[in-house]
């Protein structure tokens, strides 16, 4: 800590950062809820998160999906069955392990997900229109340091 930074000033700054993260998380939850409802009215955000995680993985086992999401395998299995029932996800035998199944989005699931995301596409780009590339790069650098637990380098 630099000599000019008092522990009280640091605490105030950290509390302000925490408040901004809280607002960011609230906004992100709202987006997830809206997108989930666009995929299927009444869909819970957790099911939407499962759907988007399967989409990012392209194909994944339930066990790996649960690990990636830091969730209970039983809960993930129930959510996957819900998504299958909606025709959004399909499973096929895992050629490397006959006891497992691979999950992937169906064409219908890909279409619904793309439609759900459409209103937010470009939102970040629009929000950052007046930001310099250097400011965007700096924010990216600082967030990476925060997430990884590293001290940011200058």
PDB file of N, CA, C and O in Angstrom, residues 16-59:
ATOM      1  N   UNK A  16     -16.929   1.102  -2.375  1.00  0.00           N
ATOM      2  CA  UNK A  16     -17.525   1.681  -3.590  1.00  0.00           C
ATOM      3  C   UNK A  16     -17.430   0.684  -4.744  1.00  0.00           C
ATOM      4  O   UNK A  16     -18.389   0.533  -5.517  1.00  0.00           O
ATOM      5  N   UNK A  17     -16.306  -0.002  -4.866  1.00  0.00           N
ATOM      6  CA  UNK A  17     -16.146  -1.020  -5.903  1.00  0.00           C
ATOM      7  C   UNK A  17     -17.152  -2.151  -5.692  1.00  0.00           C
ATOM      8  O   UNK A  17     -17.785  -2.614  -6.640  1.00  0.00           O
ATOM      9  N   UNK A  18     -17.298  -2.576  -4.449  1.00  0.00           N
ATOM     10  CA  UNK A  18     -18.266  -3.627  -4.128  1.00  0.00           C
ATOM     11  C   UNK A  18     -19.682  -3.208  -4.531  1.00  0.00           C
ATOM     12  O   UNK A  18     -20.442  -4.004  -5.095  1.00  0.00           O
ATOM     13  N   UNK A  19     -20.036  -1.977  -4.284  1.00  0.00           N
ATOM     14  CA  UNK A  19     -21.369  -1.473  -4.657  1.00  0.00           C
ATOM     15  C   UNK A  19     -21.552  -1.505  -6.174  1.00  0.00           C
ATOM     16  O   UNK A  19     -22.626  -1.872  -6.660  1.00  0.00           O
ATOM     17  N   UNK A  20     -20.522  -1.131  -6.914  1.00  0.00           N
ATOM     18  CA  UNK A  20     -20.619  -1.160  -8.380  1.00  0.00           C
ATOM     19  C   UNK A  20     -20.747  -2.594  -8.887  1.00  0.00           C
ATOM     20  O   UNK A  20     -21.497  -2.867  -9.824  1.00  0.00           O
ATOM     21  N   UNK A  21     -19.996  -3.517  -8.275  1.00  0.00           N
ATOM     22  CA  UNK A  21     -20.137  -4.926  -8.657  1.00  0.00           C
ATOM     23  C   UNK A  21     -21.542  -5.427  -8.358  1.00  0.00           C
ATOM     24  O   UNK A  21     -22.122  -6.191  -9.127  1.00  0.00           O
ATOM     25  N   UNK A  22     -22.106  -5.002  -7.245  1.00  0.00           N
ATOM     26  CA  UNK A  22     -23.464  -5.399  -6.893  1.00  0.00           C
ATOM     27  C   UNK A  22     -24.457  -4.934  -7.959  1.00  0.00           C
ATOM     28  O   UNK A  22     -25.337  -5.690  -8.379  1.00  0.00           O
ATOM     29  N   UNK A  23     -24.305  -3.691  -8.425  1.00  0.00           N
ATOM     30  CA  UNK A  23     -25.161  -3.171  -9.486  1.00  0.00           C
ATOM     31  C   UNK A  23     -24.959  -3.951 -10.783  1.00  0.00           C
ATOM     32  O   UNK A  23     -25.916  -4.283 -11.490  1.00  0.00           O
ATOM     33  N   UNK A  24     -23.714  -4.254 -11.102  1.00  0.00           N
ATOM     34  CA  UNK A  24     -23.401  -5.018 -12.305  1.00  0.00           C
ATOM     35  C   UNK A  24     -24.052  -6.401 -12.249  1.00  0.00           C
ATOM     36  O   UNK A  24     -24.655  -6.858 -13.224  1.00  0.00           O
ATOM     37  N   UNK A  25     -23.940  -7.063 -11.111  1.00  0.00           N
ATOM     38  CA  UNK A  25     -24.540  -8.394 -10.947  1.00  0.00           C
ATOM     39  C   UNK A  25     -26.053  -8.318 -11.057  1.00  0.00           C
ATOM     40  O   UNK A  25     -26.684  -9.167 -11.691  1.00  0.00           O
ATOM     41  N   UNK A  26     -26.658  -7.302 -10.463  1.00  0.00           N
ATOM     42  CA  UNK A  26     -28.113  -7.129 -10.560  1.00  0.00           C
ATOM     43  C   UNK A  26     -28.529  -6.953 -12.015  1.00  0.00           C
ATOM     44  O   UNK A  26     -29.498  -7.576 -12.471  1.00  0.00           O
ATOM     45  N   UNK A  27     -27.807  -6.124 -12.749  1.00  0.00           N
ATOM     46  CA  UNK A  27     -28.118  -5.924 -14.163  1.00  0.00           C
ATOM     47  C   UNK A  27     -27.926  -7.209 -14.953  1.00  0.00           C
ATOM     48  O   UNK A  27     -28.725  -7.529 -15.845  1.00  0.00           O
ATOM     49  N   UNK A  28     -26.886  -7.952 -14.657  1.00  0.00           N
ATOM     50  CA  UNK A  28     -26.620  -9.215 -15.344  1.00  0.00           C
ATOM     51  C   UNK A  28     -27.738 -10.214 -15.061  1.00  0.00           C
ATOM     52  O   UNK A  28     -28.200 -10.909 -15.975  1.00  0.00           O
ATOM     53  N   UNK A  29     -28.205 -10.285 -13.820  1.00  0.00           N
ATOM     54  CA  UNK A  29     -29.318 -11.190 -13.479  1.00  0.00           C
ATOM     55  C   UNK A  29     -30.586 -10.811 -14.254  1.00  0.00           C
ATOM     56  O   UNK A  29     -31.334 -11.681 -14.685  1.00  0.00           O
ATOM     57  N   UNK A  30     -30.820  -9.505 -14.403  1.00  0.00           N
ATOM     58  CA  UNK A  30     -31.987  -9.055 -15.163  1.00  0.00           C
ATOM     59  C   UNK A  30     -31.890  -9.526 -16.610  1.00  0.00           C
ATOM     60  O   UNK A  30     -32.845 -10.027 -17.177  1.00  0.00           O
ATOM     61  N   UNK A  31     -30.704  -9.384 -17.201  1.00  0.00           N
ATOM     62  CA  UNK A  31     -30.491  -9.830 -18.579  1.00  0.00           C
ATOM     63  C   UNK A  31     -30.719 -11.339 -18.689  1.00  0.00           C
ATOM     64  O   UNK A  31     -31.378 -11.814 -19.618  1.00  0.00           O
ATOM     65  N   UNK A  32     -30.190 -12.104 -17.740  1.00  0.00           N
ATOM     66  CA  UNK A  32     -30.388 -13.559 -17.758  1.00  0.00           C
ATOM     67  C   UNK A  32     -31.868 -13.918 -17.678  1.00  0.00           C
ATOM     68  O   UNK A  32     -32.349 -14.795 -18.407  1.00  0.00           O
ATOM     69  N   UNK A  33     -32.590 -13.249 -16.792  1.00  0.00           N
ATOM     70  CA  UNK A  33     -34.023 -13.514 -16.645  1.00  0.00           C
ATOM     71  C   UNK A  33     -34.776 -13.182 -17.931  1.00  0.00           C
ATOM     72  O   UNK A  33     -35.617 -13.963 -18.391  1.00  0.00           O
ATOM     73  N   UNK A  34     -34.475 -12.030 -18.519  1.00  0.00           N
ATOM     74  CA  UNK A  34     -35.135 -11.640 -19.769  1.00  0.00           C
ATOM     75  C   UNK A  34     -34.812 -12.622 -20.892  1.00  0.00           C
ATOM     76  O   UNK A  34     -35.707 -13.035 -21.636  1.00  0.00           O
ATOM     77  N   UNK A  35     -33.545 -13.001 -21.011  1.00  0.00           N
ATOM     78  CA  UNK A  35     -33.159 -13.955 -22.052  1.00  0.00           C
ATOM     79  C   UNK A  35     -33.811 -15.310 -21.825  1.00  0.00           C
ATOM     80  O   UNK A  35     -34.272 -15.948 -22.777  1.00  0.00           O
ATOM     81  N   UNK A  36     -33.857 -15.761 -20.582  1.00  0.00           N
ATOM     82  CA  UNK A  36     -34.492 -17.044 -20.271  1.00  0.00           C
ATOM     83  C   UNK A  36     -35.960 -17.031 -20.697  1.00  0.00           C
ATOM     84  O   UNK A  36     -36.449 -17.984 -21.317  1.00  0.00           O
ATOM     85  N   UNK A  37     -36.643 -15.942 -20.407  1.00  0.00           N
ATOM     86  CA  UNK A  37     -38.053 -15.838 -20.786  1.00  0.00           C
ATOM     87  C   UNK A  37     -38.252 -15.763 -22.294  1.00  0.00           C
ATOM     88  O   UNK A  37     -39.282 -16.182 -22.806  1.00  0.00           O
ATOM     89  N   UNK A  38     -37.267 -15.223 -23.004  1.00  0.00           N
ATOM     90  CA  UNK A  38     -37.369 -15.201 -24.463  1.00  0.00           C
ATOM     91  C   UNK A  38     -37.136 -16.589 -25.054  1.00  0.00           C
ATOM     92  O   UNK A  38     -37.714 -16.930 -26.077  1.00  0.00           O
ATOM     93  N   UNK A  39     -36.282 -17.386 -24.413  1.00  0.00           N
ATOM     94  CA  UNK A  39     -36.073 -18.761 -24.887  1.00  0.00           C
ATOM     95  C   UNK A  39     -37.354 -19.546 -24.691  1.00  0.00           C
ATOM     96  O   UNK A  39     -37.851 -20.208 -25.605  1.00  0.00           O
ATOM     97  N   UNK A  40     -37.910 -19.470 -23.473  1.00  0.00           N
ATOM     98  CA  UNK A  40     -39.144 -20.182 -23.157  1.00  0.00           C
ATOM     99  C   UNK A  40     -39.805 -19.471 -21.981  1.00  0.00           C
ATOM    100  O   UNK A  40     -39.209 -19.395 -20.896  1.00  0.00           O
ATOM    101  N   UNK A  41     -41.014 -18.928 -22.158  1.00  0.00           N
ATOM    102  CA  UNK A  41     -41.671 -18.210 -21.068  1.00  0.00           C
ATOM    103  C   UNK A  41     -41.704 -19.042 -19.781  1.00  0.00           C
ATOM    104  O   UNK A  41     -42.050 -20.221 -19.797  1.00  0.00           O
ATOM    105  N   UNK A  42     -41.253 -18.418 -18.694  1.00  0.00           N
ATOM    106  CA  UNK A  42     -41.219 -19.088 -17.403  1.00  0.00           C
ATOM    107  C   UNK A  42     -39.913 -19.824 -17.115  1.00  0.00           C
ATOM    108  O   UNK A  42     -39.722 -20.331 -16.010  1.00  0.00           O
ATOM    109  N   UNK A  43     -39.009 -19.877 -18.091  1.00  0.00           N
ATOM    110  CA  UNK A  43     -37.728 -20.544 -17.857  1.00  0.00           C
ATOM    111  C   UNK A  43     -36.967 -19.794 -16.765  1.00  0.00           C
ATOM    112  O   UNK A  43     -36.917 -18.569 -16.763  1.00  0.00           O
ATOM    113  N   UNK A  44     -36.383 -20.544 -15.863  1.00  0.00           N
ATOM    114  CA  UNK A  44     -35.596 -19.947 -14.792  1.00  0.00           C
ATOM    115  C   UNK A  44     -34.194 -19.603 -15.293  1.00  0.00           C
ATOM    116  O   UNK A  44     -33.671 -20.276 -16.192  1.00  0.00           O
ATOM    117  N   UNK A  45     -33.579 -18.581 -14.702  1.00  0.00           N
ATOM    118  CA  UNK A  45     -32.231 -18.197 -15.120  1.00  0.00           C
ATOM    119  C   UNK A  45     -31.216 -19.338 -15.025  1.00  0.00           C
ATOM    120  O   UNK A  45     -30.306 -19.427 -15.838  1.00  0.00           O
ATOM    121  N   UNK A  46     -31.374 -20.227 -14.042  1.00  0.00           N
ATOM    122  CA  UNK A  46     -30.459 -21.360 -13.914  1.00  0.00           C
ATOM    123  C   UNK A  46     -30.518 -22.284 -15.117  1.00  0.00           C
ATOM    124  O   UNK A  46     -29.493 -22.809 -15.567  1.00  0.00           O
ATOM    125  N   UNK A  47     -31.713 -22.473 -15.657  1.00  0.00           N
ATOM    126  CA  UNK A  47     -31.872 -23.307 -16.858  1.00  0.00           C
ATOM    127  C   UNK A  47     -31.239 -22.601 -18.056  1.00  0.00           C
ATOM    128  O   UNK A  47     -30.609 -23.246 -18.906  1.00  0.00           O
ATOM    129  N   UNK A  48     -31.394 -21.291 -18.112  1.00  0.00           N
ATOM    130  CA  UNK A  48     -30.774 -20.526 -19.196  1.00  0.00           C
ATOM    131  C   UNK A  48     -29.252 -20.624 -19.105  1.00  0.00           C
ATOM    132  O   UNK A  48     -28.569 -20.818 -20.109  1.00  0.00           O
ATOM    133  N   UNK A  49     -28.708 -20.531 -17.897  1.00  0.00           N
ATOM    134  CA  UNK A  49     -27.262 -20.648 -17.706  1.00  0.00           C
ATOM    135  C   UNK A  49     -26.787 -22.030 -18.154  1.00  0.00           C
ATOM    136  O   UNK A  49     -25.739 -22.150 -18.794  1.00  0.00           O
ATOM    137  N   UNK A  50     -27.556 -23.065 -17.844  1.00  0.00           N
ATOM    138  CA  UNK A  50     -27.214 -24.413 -18.282  1.00  0.00           C
ATOM    139  C   UNK A  50     -27.213 -24.484 -19.801  1.00  0.00           C
ATOM    140  O   UNK A  50     -26.285 -25.030 -20.405  1.00  0.00           O
ATOM    141  N   UNK A  51     -28.229 -23.913 -20.415  1.00  0.00           N
ATOM    142  CA  UNK A  51     -28.336 -23.912 -21.882  1.00  0.00           C
ATOM    143  C   UNK A  51     -27.139 -23.191 -22.509  1.00  0.00           C
ATOM    144  O   UNK A  51     -26.529 -23.707 -23.453  1.00  0.00           O
ATOM    145  N   UNK A  52     -26.784 -22.037 -21.985  1.00  0.00           N
ATOM    146  CA  UNK A  52     -25.674 -21.279 -22.572  1.00  0.00           C
ATOM    147  C   UNK A  52     -24.329 -21.970 -22.324  1.00  0.00           C
ATOM    148  O   UNK A  52     -23.429 -21.877 -23.156  1.00  0.00           O
ATOM    149  N   UNK A  53     -24.210 -22.656 -21.213  1.00  0.00           N
ATOM    150  CA  UNK A  53     -22.969 -23.389 -20.944  1.00  0.00           C
ATOM    151  C   UNK A  53     -22.832 -24.558 -21.908  1.00  0.00           C
ATOM    152  O   UNK A  53     -21.738 -24.804 -22.444  1.00  0.00           O
ATOM    153  N   UNK A  54     -23.920 -25.262 -22.171  1.00  0.00           N
ATOM    154  CA  UNK A  54     -23.889 -26.343 -23.164  1.00  0.00           C
ATOM    155  C   UNK A  54     -23.523 -25.760 -24.522  1.00  0.00           C
ATOM    156  O   UNK A  54     -22.708 -26.327 -25.259  1.00  0.00           O
ATOM    157  N   UNK A  55     -24.087 -24.617 -24.859  1.00  0.00           N
ATOM    158  CA  UNK A  55     -23.786 -23.978 -26.151  1.00  0.00           C
ATOM    159  C   UNK A  55     -22.303 -23.644 -26.258  1.00  0.00           C
ATOM    160  O   UNK A  55     -21.684 -23.867 -27.305  1.00  0.00           O
ATOM    161  N   UNK A  56     -21.715 -23.089 -25.189  1.00  0.00           N
ATOM    162  CA  UNK A  56     -20.291 -22.742 -25.208  1.00  0.00           C
ATOM    163  C   UNK A  56     -19.411 -23.979 -25.348  1.00  0.00           C
ATOM    164  O   UNK A  56     -18.384 -23.942 -26.012  1.00  0.00           O
ATOM    165  N   UNK A  57     -19.813 -25.069 -24.708  1.00  0.00           N
ATOM    166  CA  UNK A  57     -19.022 -26.306 -24.761  1.00  0.00           C
ATOM    167  C   UNK A  57     -19.221 -27.057 -26.076  1.00  0.00           C
ATOM    168  O   UNK A  57     -18.422 -27.916 -26.410  1.00  0.00           O
ATOM    169  N   UNK A  58     -20.285 -26.764 -26.775  1.00  0.00           N
ATOM    170  CA  UNK A  58     -20.705 -27.443 -28.014  1.00  0.00           C
ATOM    171  C   UNK A  58     -21.219 -28.845 -27.734  1.00  0.00           C
ATOM    172  O   UNK A  58     -22.283 -29.202 -28.187  1.00  0.00           O
ATOM    173  N   UNK A  59     -20.465 -29.670 -27.021  1.00  0.00           N
ATOM    174  CA  UNK A  59     -20.986 -30.930 -26.522  1.00  0.00           C
ATOM    175  C   UNK A  59     -20.272 -31.242 -25.221  1.00  0.00           C
ATOM    176  O   UNK A  59     -19.079 -30.992 -25.077  1.00  0.00           O
TER     177      UNK A  59
END
